[in-house]
Short mmCIF file of C-alpha atoms in Angstrom, two decimals:
data_model
loop_
_atom_site.label_atom_id
_atom_site.label_comp_id
_atom_site.label_asym_id
_atom_site.label_seq_id
_atom_site.Cartn_x
_atom_site.Cartn_y
_atom_site.Cartn_z
CA UNK A 1 149.79 109.93 77.90
CA UNK A 2 146.08 110.28 77.26
CA UNK A 3 144.05 107.09 77.45
CA UNK A 4 140.54 106.72 76.04
CA UNK A 5 137.94 107.63 78.67
CA UNK A 6 136.25 104.25 78.44
CA UNK A 7 139.39 102.58 79.78
CA UNK A 8 139.43 104.44 83.06
CA UNK A 9 136.50 102.93 84.89
CA UNK A 10 136.92 101.00 88.16
CA UNK A 11 139.17 97.97 87.58
CA UNK A 12 136.71 95.34 88.95
CA UNK A 13 134.36 96.08 86.03
CA UNK A 14 136.91 94.65 83.59
CA UNK A 15 136.76 91.36 85.40
CA UNK A 16 132.92 91.49 85.24
CA UNK A 17 133.24 92.27 81.50
CA UNK A 18 135.33 89.15 81.12
CA UNK A 19 132.51 87.06 82.68
CA UNK A 20 129.92 88.87 80.51
CA UNK A 21 131.99 88.17 77.42
CA UNK A 22 132.13 84.44 78.22
CA UNK A 23 128.35 84.31 78.79
CA UNK A 24 125.74 83.20 76.25
CA UNK A 25 122.97 85.21 77.92
CA UNK A 26 121.30 87.96 75.89
CA UNK A 27 119.41 90.92 77.29
CA UNK A 28 119.94 94.44 78.54
CA UNK A 29 122.07 95.46 81.52
CA UNK A 30 120.60 97.13 84.62
CA UNK A 31 122.71 99.62 86.63
CA UNK A 32 121.34 100.06 90.15
CA UNK A 33 122.38 103.42 91.58
CA UNK A 34 123.40 104.84 88.24
CA UNK A 35 123.47 108.57 89.03
CA UNK A 36 126.20 110.96 90.14
CA UNK A 37 129.43 112.06 88.47
CA UNK A 38 131.26 109.63 86.14
CA UNK A 39 128.30 107.28 85.56
CA UNK A 40 129.59 103.70 85.22
CA UNK A 41 126.87 102.98 82.70
CA UNK A 42 128.93 104.96 80.15
CA UNK A 43 131.54 102.16 80.02
CA UNK A 44 128.96 99.57 78.99
CA UNK A 45 127.10 101.97 76.68
CA UNK A 46 130.32 102.79 74.84
CA UNK A 47 131.00 99.08 74.39
CA UNK A 48 127.65 98.73 72.61
CA UNK A 49 125.55 97.22 75.39
CA UNK A 50 121.93 98.21 75.96
CA UNK A 51 122.00 99.63 79.52
CA UNK A 52 119.24 101.02 81.70
CA UNK A 53 120.10 102.84 84.91
CA UNK A 54 117.92 103.45 87.95
CA UNK A 55 118.74 106.09 90.55
CA UNK A 56 116.97 107.07 93.77
CA UNK A 57 118.15 110.68 93.89
CA UNK A 58 116.78 113.22 91.44
CA UNK A 59 119.89 115.37 91.99
CA UNK A 60 122.32 112.54 91.17
CA UNK A 61 120.23 111.65 88.13
CA UNK A 62 120.69 115.21 86.84
CA UNK A 63 124.45 115.14 87.51
CA UNK A 64 124.73 111.95 85.42
CA UNK A 65 122.64 113.43 82.61
CA UNK A 66 124.85 116.54 82.60
CA UNK A 67 127.88 114.23 82.25
CA UNK A 68 126.19 112.41 79.36
CA UNK A 69 125.42 115.69 77.57
CA UNK A 70 128.98 116.96 78.08
CA UNK A 71 130.47 113.72 76.69
CA UNK A 72 127.94 113.33 73.90
CA UNK A 73 126.63 110.04 75.27
CA UNK A 74 123.09 108.73 75.39
CA UNK A 75 122.54 107.26 78.84
CA UNK A 76 119.15 105.66 79.44
CA UNK A 77 118.48 106.44 83.10
CA UNK A 78 115.39 106.95 85.23
CA UNK A 79 114.31 107.48 88.83
CA UNK A 80 113.94 104.17 90.57
CA UNK A 81 114.44 102.33 93.84
CA UNK A 82 116.50 99.14 93.87
CA UNK A 83 114.53 97.89 96.87
CA UNK A 84 111.55 97.61 94.55
CA UNK A 85 112.69 97.51 90.92
CA UNK A 86 109.99 98.49 88.42
CA UNK A 87 110.85 95.85 85.84
CA UNK A 88 109.48 92.39 85.20
CA UNK A 89 111.20 89.31 86.61
CA UNK A 90 113.75 87.59 84.32
CA UNK A 91 114.09 90.72 82.15
CA UNK A 92 117.82 91.58 82.28
CA UNK A 93 120.82 89.60 81.09
CA UNK A 94 123.12 91.34 83.56
CA UNK A 95 122.70 93.61 86.55
CA UNK A 96 125.24 95.48 88.61
CA UNK A 97 125.48 97.93 91.45
CA UNK A 98 128.73 99.79 92.20
CA UNK A 99 129.50 101.47 95.55
CA UNK A 100 125.79 101.86 96.20
CA UNK A 101 124.25 99.06 98.21
CA UNK A 102 126.28 99.78 101.37
CA UNK A 103 124.49 103.14 101.75
CA UNK A 104 121.42 101.21 102.89
CA UNK A 105 120.47 99.40 106.09
CA UNK A 106 120.99 95.65 106.17
CA UNK A 107 117.22 95.14 106.01
CA UNK A 108 117.06 97.23 102.81
CA UNK A 109 120.15 95.52 101.33
CA UNK A 110 118.39 92.18 101.75
CA UNK A 111 115.46 93.54 99.70
CA UNK A 112 117.74 95.12 97.08
CA UNK A 113 119.83 91.96 96.50
CA UNK A 114 116.63 89.94 96.14
CA UNK A 115 115.31 92.44 93.60
CA UNK A 116 118.54 92.41 91.56
CA UNK A 117 118.29 88.63 91.28
CA UNK A 118 114.54 88.68 90.57
CA UNK A 119 114.88 90.89 87.47
CA UNK A 120 117.76 88.76 86.14
CA UNK A 121 117.21 86.00 83.57
CA UNK A 122 118.18 82.46 84.59
CA UNK A 123 121.89 82.17 83.75
CA UNK A 124 122.30 85.95 84.02
CA UNK A 125 125.09 87.56 86.03
CA UNK A 126 125.01 90.04 88.88
CA UNK A 127 127.92 92.18 90.15
CA UNK A 128 127.58 93.85 93.55
CA UNK A 129 130.08 95.19 96.07
CA UNK A 130 130.03 95.74 99.83
CA UNK A 131 132.28 97.64 102.25
CA UNK A 132 134.01 95.69 105.02
CA UNK A 133 134.70 96.44 108.67
CA UNK A 134 138.38 96.92 107.70
CA UNK A 135 137.57 100.24 106.00
CA UNK A 136 139.04 103.08 108.05
CA UNK A 137 135.67 104.83 108.18
CA UNK A 138 134.06 101.87 109.89
CA UNK A 139 133.18 102.95 113.42
CA UNK A 140 132.91 106.68 112.63
CA UNK A 141 129.60 108.44 113.21
CA UNK A 142 126.56 107.15 115.06
CA UNK A 143 125.92 103.41 115.00
CA UNK A 144 122.17 103.12 114.46
CA UNK A 145 122.30 99.32 114.13
CA UNK A 146 125.23 96.86 114.30
CA UNK A 147 127.57 97.81 111.41
CA UNK A 148 125.30 100.66 110.24
CA UNK A 149 126.71 104.16 110.80
CA UNK A 150 125.29 107.57 109.93
CA UNK A 151 128.22 109.81 109.07
CA UNK A 152 128.28 113.52 108.18
CA UNK A 153 129.99 114.06 104.79
CA UNK A 154 129.96 117.58 103.26
CA UNK A 155 127.21 118.63 105.70
CA UNK A 156 125.03 115.73 104.61
CA UNK A 157 124.05 112.71 106.65
CA UNK A 158 125.21 109.56 104.84
CA UNK A 159 124.58 105.96 105.89
CA UNK A 160 127.48 103.50 105.62
CA UNK A 161 127.05 99.81 106.34
CA UNK A 162 130.07 97.56 106.94
CA UNK A 163 130.40 93.78 106.83
CA UNK A 164 132.62 91.04 108.15
CA UNK A 165 134.14 88.63 105.60
CA UNK A 166 131.36 86.04 105.54
CA UNK A 167 128.41 88.22 106.56
CA UNK A 168 127.69 89.56 103.07
CA UNK A 169 127.35 85.95 101.77
CA UNK A 170 124.18 85.71 103.85
CA UNK A 171 122.28 88.06 101.50
CA UNK A 172 122.40 85.33 98.86
CA UNK A 173 121.46 82.46 101.18
CA UNK A 174 117.86 81.88 100.13
CA UNK A 175 118.26 82.95 96.49
CA UNK A 176 118.63 80.63 93.52
CA UNK A 177 122.14 81.73 92.67
CA UNK A 178 125.70 80.48 92.60
CA UNK A 179 128.66 82.62 93.66
CA UNK A 180 131.15 82.44 90.76
CA UNK A 181 133.59 85.02 92.08
CA UNK A 182 134.17 86.72 95.40
CA UNK A 183 137.05 89.13 95.95
CA UNK A 184 137.90 90.72 99.26
CA UNK A 185 140.03 93.81 98.68
CA UNK A 186 141.95 95.86 101.25
CA UNK A 187 143.16 99.03 99.57
CA UNK A 188 145.80 101.36 101.03
CA UNK A 189 145.94 104.41 98.80
CA UNK A 190 147.87 107.63 99.04
CA UNK A 191 145.40 110.50 99.14
CA UNK A 192 146.38 114.08 99.98
CA UNK A 193 149.60 113.19 101.84
CA UNK A 194 148.25 110.31 103.85
CA UNK A 195 147.38 106.66 103.31
CA UNK A 196 143.65 105.95 103.29
CA UNK A 197 142.34 102.42 103.85
CA UNK A 198 139.21 101.18 102.11
CA UNK A 199 138.04 97.61 102.01
CA UNK A 200 135.48 95.94 99.79
CA UNK A 201 134.01 92.59 98.90
CA UNK A 202 133.00 92.23 95.25
CA UNK A 203 130.70 89.43 94.09
CA UNK A 204 129.82 88.02 90.71
CA UNK A 205 126.86 85.65 91.10
CA UNK A 206 124.88 83.72 88.52
CA UNK A 207 121.13 83.15 88.70
CA UNK A 208 120.26 79.46 88.36
CA UNK B 1 128.35 89.65 73.51
CA UNK B 2 131.81 89.92 72.07
CA UNK B 3 134.07 92.50 73.69
CA UNK B 4 137.25 93.86 72.11
CA UNK B 5 140.28 91.76 73.11
CA UNK B 6 142.10 94.74 74.56
CA UNK B 7 139.42 95.08 77.23
CA UNK B 8 139.89 91.65 78.68
CA UNK B 9 143.25 91.92 80.40
CA UNK B 10 143.62 91.46 84.18
CA UNK B 11 141.51 94.05 85.99
CA UNK B 12 144.36 95.50 88.14
CA UNK B 13 146.03 96.83 84.96
CA UNK B 14 143.13 99.25 84.44
CA UNK B 15 143.88 100.82 87.79
CA UNK B 16 147.57 101.06 86.81
CA UNK B 17 146.46 102.66 83.51
CA UNK B 18 144.56 105.23 85.51
CA UNK B 19 147.77 106.15 87.40
CA UNK B 20 149.73 106.19 84.13
CA UNK B 21 147.13 108.47 82.57
CA UNK B 22 147.42 110.95 85.46
CA UNK B 23 151.24 110.97 85.21
CA UNK B 24 153.34 113.57 83.38
CA UNK B 25 156.26 111.15 82.91
CA UNK B 26 157.29 110.29 79.36
CA UNK B 27 159.21 107.22 78.29
CA UNK B 28 158.71 103.63 77.25
CA UNK B 29 157.16 100.88 79.38
CA UNK B 30 159.10 97.78 80.48
CA UNK B 31 157.28 94.46 80.96
CA UNK B 32 159.31 92.08 83.16
CA UNK B 33 158.36 88.48 82.45
CA UNK B 34 156.60 89.28 79.20
CA UNK B 35 156.42 85.84 77.59
CA UNK B 36 153.82 83.09 77.57
CA UNK B 37 150.26 82.98 76.25
CA UNK B 38 148.15 86.20 76.29
CA UNK B 39 151.10 88.62 76.67
CA UNK B 40 149.99 91.57 78.80
CA UNK B 41 152.19 93.85 76.74
CA UNK B 42 149.53 93.65 74.00
CA UNK B 43 147.14 95.77 76.09
CA UNK B 44 149.63 98.65 76.34
CA UNK B 45 150.82 98.24 72.74
CA UNK B 46 147.26 98.46 71.46
CA UNK B 47 146.74 101.65 73.47
CA UNK B 48 149.67 103.23 71.64
CA UNK B 49 152.40 102.89 74.26
CA UNK B 50 155.99 102.04 73.40
CA UNK B 51 156.54 98.77 75.31
CA UNK B 52 159.59 96.53 75.60
CA UNK B 53 159.27 93.10 77.17
CA UNK B 54 161.98 90.95 78.72
CA UNK B 55 161.52 87.23 79.30
CA UNK B 56 163.84 84.64 80.86
CA UNK B 57 162.46 81.61 79.02
CA UNK B 58 163.12 81.15 75.30
CA UNK B 59 160.06 78.89 75.07
CA UNK B 60 157.71 81.47 76.64
CA UNK B 61 159.18 84.15 74.40
CA UNK B 62 158.24 82.07 71.35
CA UNK B 63 154.72 81.46 72.67
CA UNK B 64 154.23 85.23 73.03
CA UNK B 65 155.60 85.88 69.54
CA UNK B 66 153.23 83.25 68.11
CA UNK B 67 150.37 85.09 69.84
CA UNK B 68 151.57 88.38 68.35
CA UNK B 69 151.71 86.91 64.85
CA UNK B 70 148.27 85.35 65.19
CA UNK B 71 146.75 88.65 66.36
CA UNK B 72 148.68 90.81 63.94
CA UNK B 73 150.46 92.71 66.70
CA UNK B 74 154.02 93.92 66.87
CA UNK B 75 155.36 93.07 70.31
CA UNK B 76 158.91 94.20 71.05
CA UNK B 77 160.24 91.43 73.27
CA UNK B 78 163.65 89.97 74.01
CA UNK B 79 165.40 87.46 76.25
CA UNK B 80 166.34 89.08 79.52
CA UNK B 81 166.65 88.54 83.25
CA UNK B 82 164.85 90.92 85.60
CA UNK B 83 167.47 90.24 88.28
CA UNK B 84 169.94 92.08 86.05
CA UNK B 85 168.10 94.25 83.54
CA UNK B 86 170.15 95.16 80.47
CA UNK B 87 168.97 98.75 80.23
CA UNK B 88 170.40 102.00 81.53
CA UNK B 89 169.24 103.47 84.81
CA UNK B 90 166.39 106.04 84.59
CA UNK B 91 165.42 104.84 81.10
CA UNK B 92 161.75 103.81 81.43
CA UNK B 93 158.70 105.89 82.29
CA UNK B 94 156.83 102.87 83.63
CA UNK B 95 157.70 99.30 84.51
CA UNK B 96 155.49 96.39 85.49
CA UNK B 97 155.67 92.71 86.26
CA UNK B 98 152.52 90.56 86.37
CA UNK B 99 152.33 87.16 88.11
CA UNK B 100 156.06 86.71 87.63
CA UNK B 101 158.16 87.84 90.57
CA UNK B 102 156.76 85.22 92.98
CA UNK B 103 158.36 82.45 90.91
CA UNK B 104 161.73 83.51 92.32
CA UNK B 105 163.40 83.09 95.69
CA UNK B 106 163.17 86.01 98.12
CA UNK B 107 166.86 86.76 97.53
CA UNK B 108 166.23 87.03 93.78
CA UNK B 109 163.04 89.06 94.29
CA UNK B 110 165.06 91.59 96.26
CA UNK B 111 167.42 91.95 93.28
CA UNK B 112 164.56 92.11 90.75
CA UNK B 113 162.61 94.82 92.61
CA UNK B 114 165.81 96.86 92.91
CA UNK B 115 166.41 96.51 89.18
CA UNK B 116 162.85 97.52 88.27
CA UNK B 117 163.28 100.72 90.27
CA UNK B 118 166.81 101.37 88.94
CA UNK B 119 165.70 101.46 85.28
CA UNK B 120 162.74 103.74 86.11
CA UNK B 121 162.96 107.53 85.66
CA UNK B 122 162.46 109.66 88.78
CA UNK B 123 158.69 110.13 89.04
CA UNK B 124 158.08 106.95 87.05
CA UNK B 125 155.66 104.27 88.21
CA UNK B 126 156.14 100.56 88.91
CA UNK B 127 153.40 97.91 89.19
CA UNK B 128 154.31 94.57 90.74
CA UNK B 129 152.28 91.81 92.41
CA UNK B 130 153.05 89.12 94.97
CA UNK B 131 151.20 85.99 96.15
CA UNK B 132 150.22 85.77 99.81
CA UNK B 133 150.23 82.93 102.34
CA UNK B 134 146.40 82.88 102.04
CA UNK B 135 146.62 81.30 98.58
CA UNK B 136 145.40 77.71 98.75
CA UNK B 137 148.61 76.47 97.12
CA UNK B 138 150.74 77.91 99.90
CA UNK B 139 152.23 74.98 101.79
CA UNK B 140 152.08 72.52 98.90
CA UNK B 141 155.31 71.00 97.62
CA UNK B 142 158.74 71.11 99.20
CA UNK B 143 159.61 74.17 101.29
CA UNK B 144 163.18 75.00 100.29
CA UNK B 145 163.25 78.21 102.34
CA UNK B 146 160.59 79.87 104.53
CA UNK B 147 157.66 80.69 102.20
CA UNK B 148 159.45 79.27 99.12
CA UNK B 149 157.95 76.05 97.74
CA UNK B 150 158.92 73.95 94.73
CA UNK B 151 155.73 72.48 93.31
CA UNK B 152 155.23 70.05 90.42
CA UNK B 153 152.84 71.56 87.82
CA UNK B 154 152.31 69.68 84.51
CA UNK B 155 155.43 67.56 85.20
CA UNK B 156 157.54 70.67 85.66
CA UNK B 157 159.12 71.91 88.86
CA UNK B 158 157.83 75.43 89.58
CA UNK B 159 158.92 77.71 92.43
CA UNK B 160 156.19 79.64 94.28
CA UNK B 161 157.01 82.17 96.97
CA UNK B 162 154.32 83.39 99.39
CA UNK B 163 154.23 86.44 101.64
CA UNK B 164 152.53 87.69 104.75
CA UNK B 165 150.68 91.02 104.53
CA UNK B 166 153.57 93.33 105.48
CA UNK B 167 156.51 91.17 104.37
CA UNK B 168 156.41 92.26 100.72
CA UNK B 169 156.73 95.94 101.80
CA UNK B 170 160.28 95.09 102.93
CA UNK B 171 161.49 94.75 99.32
CA UNK B 172 161.02 98.50 98.93
CA UNK B 173 162.61 99.48 102.27
CA UNK B 174 165.95 100.81 101.07
CA UNK B 175 164.75 102.11 97.71
CA UNK B 176 163.95 105.73 96.88
CA UNK B 177 160.27 105.13 96.27
CA UNK B 178 156.87 105.92 97.67
CA UNK B 179 154.05 103.38 97.80
CA UNK B 180 151.04 105.08 96.16
CA UNK B 181 148.74 102.07 96.12
CA UNK B 182 148.73 98.67 97.79
CA UNK B 183 145.87 96.23 97.35
CA UNK B 184 145.59 92.92 99.12
CA UNK B 185 143.18 90.64 97.26
CA UNK B 186 141.69 87.35 98.42
CA UNK B 187 139.95 85.76 95.44
CA UNK B 188 137.52 82.84 95.70
CA UNK B 189 136.71 81.75 92.19
CA UNK B 190 134.65 78.90 90.81
CA UNK B 191 136.87 76.72 88.67
CA UNK B 192 135.83 73.30 87.37
CA UNK B 193 133.13 72.67 89.99
CA UNK B 194 135.05 73.86 93.00
CA UNK B 195 136.06 77.14 94.61
CA UNK B 196 139.75 77.97 94.27
CA UNK B 197 141.38 80.53 96.57
CA UNK B 198 144.17 82.78 95.34
CA UNK B 199 145.54 85.77 97.15
CA UNK B 200 147.70 88.61 95.92
CA UNK B 201 149.19 91.91 96.96
CA UNK B 202 149.47 94.46 94.13
CA UNK B 203 151.66 97.55 94.46
CA UNK B 204 151.95 100.76 92.51
CA UNK B 205 155.06 102.62 93.65
CA UNK B 206 156.62 105.83 92.40
CA UNK B 207 160.36 106.44 92.14
CA UNK B 208 161.40 109.65 93.90
#
């Protein structure tokens, strides 16, 4: 049976939507790392939210815009670096980053999390997810720093950073936020005749 | 911002929907333990699926029907026991049970899982979730059998059964199924000024 495209986005977003729906905060949504195939921004756009995406890679920005054209969607998206977000402080009602932040070094993640919170209004909500050391890919490739591995995927060098259960909490330590929701997920999924293990920690935090 | 009611169901269902959408199997959906407030069946009904719910408790059946009336929905729901499902074998395309099966003893869960698979067509998909020993309520109340606790909630005696990470796999051991997806979740959630810990294992299995 065919199901409407806007219902097939990653499941954790529907929990974030539930928090957004219960919130009184107004203001646009920021998607950090918005490019690539199947842009997540489309879910929120189709629900009527005002969403702005920023993306570091020109190529991934184009892929997302091609998707938008193909699906007759208007996605507001621009080149941008989440380590230094070109928006004023307290501008967005909500900000999220999906499967993006763990492609940076821990030093850069610290900057990026700080920036996501900076651009958020007081009371606004932030969703962000990390990969954990229980992911099967943890340990593959060259470890350039503890938990930071450069791995070769499709002939390209990709950085993957993995965290222990409490370690990712530390990125929020000196920020004026409250953790409303933290979910550690260990996913065993059949993929091409074998079981693949991924593991994530998802956060929903509120700016004070 | 207000979001359509049908987008605010538990997040793991949207992953199950993604599997359903990729499936070629036809046939109705069975909801095991369908009663109570916010019946999950409403999500699938509103998406156009043919859903039948069974519910052990007459009171919870009425609560769900009141919800249906209030929201102008037609929910097909009847009294029934998932330990002995009154439908023919190979009848349903999909079957699910949400936050229900862990209110039974392990002996009864064994029966119920077997019944869910029996009524499923070959190739059909089953979603079911269990609570794990990492839930903060594990250990509270009287332990009537290993991992089975009777707890008093709102003056009523409620059974809660908790599992270790691999233990719940055993319910599928002698069934003709394949586990496509298994997700262990440890959820820390702010609730009334404190952090509450729940933990679940969700399965999506396919009948061979």
